[in-house]
mmCIF file of C-alpha atoms in Angstrom:
data_model
loop_
_atom_site.group_PDB
_atom_site.id
_atom_site.type_symbol
_atom_site.label_atom_id
_atom_site.label_comp_id
_atom_site.label_asym_id
_atom_site.label_seq_id
_atom_site.Cartn_x
_atom_site.Cartn_y
_atom_site.Cartn_z
ATOM 1 C CA UNK A 1 14.358 31.413 -2.928
ATOM 2 C CA UNK A 2 12.760 28.005 -3.144
ATOM 3 C CA UNK A 3 10.035 27.178 -0.706
ATOM 4 C CA UNK A 4 9.753 23.609 0.414
ATOM 5 C CA UNK A 5 6.313 22.120 0.340
ATOM 6 C CA UNK A 6 4.798 21.293 3.721
ATOM 7 C CA UNK A 7 5.397 17.703 4.802
ATOM 8 C CA UNK A 8 2.581 15.403 3.847
ATOM 9 C CA UNK A 9 0.953 13.540 6.653
ATOM 10 C CA UNK A 10 1.003 9.759 6.802
ATOM 11 C CA UNK A 11 -2.280 8.118 5.802
ATOM 12 C CA UNK A 12 -2.187 6.342 9.190
ATOM 13 C CA UNK A 13 -2.573 7.883 12.622
ATOM 14 C CA UNK A 14 0.668 7.864 14.583
ATOM 15 C CA UNK A 15 1.052 4.907 16.889
ATOM 16 C CA UNK A 16 1.988 5.489 20.488
ATOM 17 C CA UNK A 17 3.991 3.008 22.589
ATOM 18 C CA UNK A 18 0.851 1.222 23.743
ATOM 19 C CA UNK A 19 -0.133 0.582 20.116
ATOM 20 C CA UNK A 20 3.143 -1.093 19.161
ATOM 21 C CA UNK A 21 2.342 -4.454 20.755
ATOM 22 C CA UNK A 22 1.260 -7.556 18.892
ATOM 23 C CA UNK A 23 -1.214 -6.824 16.083
ATOM 24 C CA UNK A 24 -3.630 -9.359 17.615
ATOM 25 C CA UNK A 25 -3.722 -7.345 20.853
ATOM 26 C CA UNK A 26 -3.051 -3.796 19.653
ATOM 27 C CA UNK A 27 -5.705 -3.434 16.971
ATOM 28 C CA UNK A 28 -5.482 -2.395 13.334
ATOM 29 C CA UNK A 29 -2.858 -3.939 11.059
ATOM 30 C CA UNK A 30 -1.533 -0.549 10.004
ATOM 31 C CA UNK A 31 -0.158 0.184 13.464
ATOM 32 C CA UNK A 32 2.798 -2.021 12.504
ATOM 33 C CA UNK A 33 3.213 -0.791 8.909
ATOM 34 C CA UNK A 34 6.771 0.110 7.867
ATOM 35 C CA UNK A 35 5.476 3.101 5.928
ATOM 36 C CA UNK A 36 4.400 4.809 9.160
ATOM 37 C CA UNK A 37 8.067 5.723 9.641
ATOM 38 C CA UNK A 38 8.568 7.064 6.117
ATOM 39 C CA UNK A 39 7.402 10.170 4.308
ATOM 40 C CA UNK A 40 3.912 9.715 2.845
ATOM 41 C CA UNK A 41 5.068 11.488 -0.331
ATOM 42 C CA UNK A 42 7.092 8.408 -1.148
ATOM 43 C CA UNK A 43 3.884 6.397 -1.572
ATOM 44 C CA UNK A 44 1.714 8.939 -3.384
ATOM 45 C CA UNK A 45 2.579 10.790 -6.594
ATOM 46 C CA UNK A 46 2.702 14.558 -6.781
ATOM 47 C CA UNK A 47 0.713 16.046 -9.657
ATOM 48 C CA UNK A 48 2.406 16.007 -13.045
ATOM 49 C CA UNK A 49 5.291 13.850 -11.849
ATOM 50 C CA UNK A 50 7.683 12.944 -14.694
ATOM 51 C CA UNK A 51 7.753 9.231 -15.578
ATOM 52 C CA UNK A 52 11.389 8.670 -14.527
ATOM 53 C CA UNK A 53 10.753 10.315 -11.162
ATOM 54 C CA UNK A 54 7.556 8.310 -10.663
ATOM 55 C CA UNK A 55 9.297 4.997 -11.404
ATOM 56 C CA UNK A 56 12.144 5.874 -9.022
ATOM 57 C CA UNK A 57 9.744 6.961 -6.260
ATOM 58 C CA UNK A 58 7.602 3.819 -6.709
ATOM 59 C CA UNK A 59 10.677 1.609 -6.514
ATOM 60 C CA UNK A 60 11.749 3.315 -3.301
ATOM 61 C CA UNK A 61 8.253 2.865 -1.839
ATOM 62 C CA UNK A 62 8.264 -0.809 -2.830
ATOM 63 C CA UNK A 63 11.582 -1.286 -1.034
ATOM 64 C CA UNK A 64 9.882 -0.036 2.148
ATOM 65 C CA UNK A 65 6.974 -2.396 1.518
ATOM 66 C CA UNK A 66 9.361 -5.339 1.020
ATOM 67 C CA UNK A 67 10.479 -5.110 4.647
ATOM 68 C CA UNK A 68 6.988 -4.501 6.054
ATOM 69 C CA UNK A 69 5.521 -7.059 8.497
ATOM 70 C CA UNK A 70 1.972 -6.287 7.352
ATOM 71 C CA UNK A 71 2.551 -6.289 3.578
ATOM 72 C CA UNK A 72 -0.221 -8.795 2.829
ATOM 73 C CA UNK A 73 -2.763 -7.076 5.080
ATOM 74 C CA UNK A 74 -1.978 -3.748 3.417
ATOM 75 C CA UNK A 75 -2.220 -5.266 -0.057
ATOM 76 C CA UNK A 76 -5.546 -6.886 0.694
ATOM 77 C CA UNK A 77 -6.905 -3.654 2.180
ATOM 78 C CA UNK A 78 -5.953 -1.785 -1.015
ATOM 79 C CA UNK A 79 -7.544 -4.455 -3.186
ATOM 80 C CA UNK A 80 -10.790 -4.620 -1.201
ATOM 81 C CA UNK A 81 -11.325 -0.835 -0.915
ATOM 82 C CA UNK A 82 -10.098 -0.480 -3.778
ATOM 83 C CA UNK A 83 -7.495 2.204 -3.200
ATOM 84 C CA UNK A 84 -7.168 4.168 -6.500
ATOM 85 C CA UNK A 85 -3.821 5.875 -5.795
ATOM 86 C CA UNK A 86 -0.433 5.204 -4.334
ATOM 87 C CA UNK A 87 1.740 2.214 -3.521
ATOM 88 C CA UNK A 88 -0.033 -0.157 -1.108
ATOM 89 C CA UNK A 89 1.213 -3.599 -0.175
ATOM 90 C CA UNK A 90 4.087 -3.293 -2.604
ATOM 91 C CA UNK A 91 1.809 -2.697 -5.585
ATOM 92 C CA UNK A 92 1.088 0.423 -7.591
ATOM 93 C CA UNK A 93 -2.464 1.372 -8.546
ATOM 94 C CA UNK A 94 -1.934 -0.047 -12.051
ATOM 95 C CA UNK A 95 -0.580 -3.318 -10.629
ATOM 96 C CA UNK A 96 -3.577 -3.576 -8.287
ATOM 97 C CA UNK A 97 -5.955 -3.120 -11.214
ATOM 98 C CA UNK A 98 -4.250 -6.078 -12.921
ATOM 99 C CA UNK A 99 -4.543 -8.208 -9.770
ATOM 100 C CA UNK A 100 -8.224 -7.328 -9.393
ATOM 101 C CA UNK A 101 -8.890 -8.137 -13.032
ATOM 102 C CA UNK A 102 -7.157 -11.515 -12.663
ATOM 103 C CA UNK A 103 -9.091 -12.222 -9.476
ATOM 104 C CA UNK A 104 -12.387 -11.468 -11.174
ATOM 105 C CA UNK A 105 -11.520 -13.777 -14.078
ATOM 106 C CA UNK A 106 -10.377 -16.539 -11.721
ATOM 107 C CA UNK A 107 -13.502 -16.172 -9.558
ATOM 108 C CA UNK A 108 -15.689 -16.282 -12.644
ATOM 109 C CA UNK A 109 -13.922 -19.432 -13.840
ATOM 110 C CA UNK A 110 -14.102 -21.168 -10.445
ATOM 111 C CA UNK A 111 -17.519 -19.923 -9.388
ATOM 112 C CA UNK A 112 -16.111 -17.582 -6.732
ATOM 113 C CA UNK A 113 -13.932 -20.118 -4.935
ATOM 114 C CA UNK A 114 -10.317 -19.703 -3.897
ATOM 115 C CA UNK A 115 -9.041 -16.124 -4.150
ATOM 116 C CA UNK A 116 -5.544 -16.216 -2.601
ATOM 117 C CA UNK A 117 -4.223 -12.917 -1.239
ATOM 118 C CA UNK A 118 -0.620 -14.089 -1.284
ATOM 119 C CA UNK A 119 -0.548 -14.459 -5.069
ATOM 120 C CA UNK A 120 0.030 -11.396 -7.214
ATOM 121 C CA UNK A 121 -0.871 -13.079 -10.505
#
């Protein structure tokens, strides 16, 4: 008999009705994140996940991110921390490393002026 693994908890605390108001009034950006309503396992890889399964899971996570009202806040959080694992703001850890590398090069070329969080490249 197969045992199912225990459900993984969301990385965000659950929002109550009082927390679901405007982000300006209610507090942290993640209280409005679309991923709060989805399984956390979608956004974080299990150990030794086969490549095809990883790509499929990441695409599913990105589709949740695509409809998220706080996508840019989430992405910037993951870039500033930097978050080493998972899909955050519609980007995988590898994609975030590329963005950070490009930012560093751009900042070096411009003397630290003009990092734009809305640009991926």
